[in-house]
Structures are given as structure tokens and as C-alpha cells.
Coordinates of C-alpha atoms in Angstrom, one line a residue:
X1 CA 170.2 268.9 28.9
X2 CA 168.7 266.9 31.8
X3 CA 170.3 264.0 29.7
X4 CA 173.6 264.8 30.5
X5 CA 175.0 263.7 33.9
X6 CA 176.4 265.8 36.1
X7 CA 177.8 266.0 39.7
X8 CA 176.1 266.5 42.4
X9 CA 176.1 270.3 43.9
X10 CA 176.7 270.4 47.3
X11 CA 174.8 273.4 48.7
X12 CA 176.2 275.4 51.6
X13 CA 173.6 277.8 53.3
X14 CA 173.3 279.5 56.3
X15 CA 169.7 278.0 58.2
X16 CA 169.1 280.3 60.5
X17 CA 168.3 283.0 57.8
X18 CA 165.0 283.0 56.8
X19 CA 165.7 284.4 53.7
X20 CA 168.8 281.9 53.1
X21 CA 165.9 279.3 53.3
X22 CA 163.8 280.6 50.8
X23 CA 166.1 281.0 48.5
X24 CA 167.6 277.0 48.8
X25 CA 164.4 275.6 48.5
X26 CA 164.0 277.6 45.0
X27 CA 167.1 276.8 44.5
X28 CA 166.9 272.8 45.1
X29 CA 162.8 272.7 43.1
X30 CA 164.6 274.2 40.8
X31 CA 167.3 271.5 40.4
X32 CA 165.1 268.7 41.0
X33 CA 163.0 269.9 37.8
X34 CA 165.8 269.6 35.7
X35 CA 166.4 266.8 36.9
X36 CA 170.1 267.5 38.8
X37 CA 171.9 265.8 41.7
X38 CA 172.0 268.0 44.4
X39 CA 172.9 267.8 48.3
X40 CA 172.2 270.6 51.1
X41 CA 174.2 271.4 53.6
X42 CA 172.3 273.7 56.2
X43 CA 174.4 275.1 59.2
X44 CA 172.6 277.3 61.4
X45 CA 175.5 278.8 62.8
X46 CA 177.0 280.4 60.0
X47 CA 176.0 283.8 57.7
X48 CA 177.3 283.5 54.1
X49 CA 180.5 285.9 54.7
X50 CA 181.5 283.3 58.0
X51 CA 181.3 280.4 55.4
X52 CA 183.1 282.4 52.8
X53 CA 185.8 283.7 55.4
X54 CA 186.0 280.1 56.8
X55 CA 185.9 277.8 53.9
X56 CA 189.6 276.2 54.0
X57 CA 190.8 276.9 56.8
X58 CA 191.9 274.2 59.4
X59 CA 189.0 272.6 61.4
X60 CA 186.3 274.4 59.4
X61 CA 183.3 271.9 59.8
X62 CA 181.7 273.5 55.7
X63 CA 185.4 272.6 54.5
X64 CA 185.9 269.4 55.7
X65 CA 182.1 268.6 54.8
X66 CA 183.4 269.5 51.2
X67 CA 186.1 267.4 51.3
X68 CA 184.1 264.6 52.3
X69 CA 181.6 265.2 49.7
X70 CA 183.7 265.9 46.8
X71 CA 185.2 262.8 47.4
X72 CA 182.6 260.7 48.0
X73 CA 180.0 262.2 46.2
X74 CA 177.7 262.0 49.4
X75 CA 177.4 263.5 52.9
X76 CA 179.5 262.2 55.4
X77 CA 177.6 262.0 58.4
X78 CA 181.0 262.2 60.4
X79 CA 182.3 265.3 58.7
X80 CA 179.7 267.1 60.4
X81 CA 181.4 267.1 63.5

């Protein structure tokens, strides 16, 4: 129920696709109806198999965002770098 906390989702999406954008705005309306914590993380370089392929390796900027995040619980500014 919207009652229950919850974490924050930390949304990964590739920007440059239109259709990627579409479907992270539904996506985040969708979450702010009920009422959910929610952070986006847009990087227009990326597709969603470069994230996926990516994600965890050394020096990958959508990993070390994560990191950041799931620590923190925000989005570190610095991680974007």
C-alpha cells in the first residue's frame, strides 16, 4: 500500500531513445501516483543491452552511479563523472 515505505528505485534509461523516454515518464507518473520514491538516471549514450553489458564492470559511469545511490539513497552528482 502507498502506506508502506519503500526504497527509492533508481531508474537507469537510455535518453537518446525516444521510445526509452516514453516509457520512463509512464513509468515515474506511474510511481508518483502511488506515491513511491523514485530517481532517474538518463544517459544518452547508452541502449539498454550497453547498460546491461556494462553494469559492474570497472569504471562504468550506471555502476558507480548505483553504488552511489544505493548507498546514499540519492544521486551523487560526482558519480556521474
Amino acid at each position: 500500500t502507498a502506506e508502506t515505505p519503500s526504497a527509492p528505485m533508481l531508474i537507469l534509461y537510455a535518453s537518446a531513445r525516444p521510445y526509452a523516454q516514453a516509457q520512463v515518464r509512464a513509468l515515474a507518473a506511474a510511481l508518483d501516483r502511488a506515491g513511491r520514491p523514485y530517481r532517474l538516471y538518463p544517459d544518452s549514450t547508452a541502449n539498454h543491452i550497453s547498460i546491461a553489458q556494462a553494469f559492474g564492470r570497472h569504471g562504468d559511469r550506471s555502476s558507480r552511479v548505483a553504488a552511489a545511490f544505493i548507498r546514499t539513497g540519492r544521486l551523487n552528482q560526482s558519480a556521474f563523472r
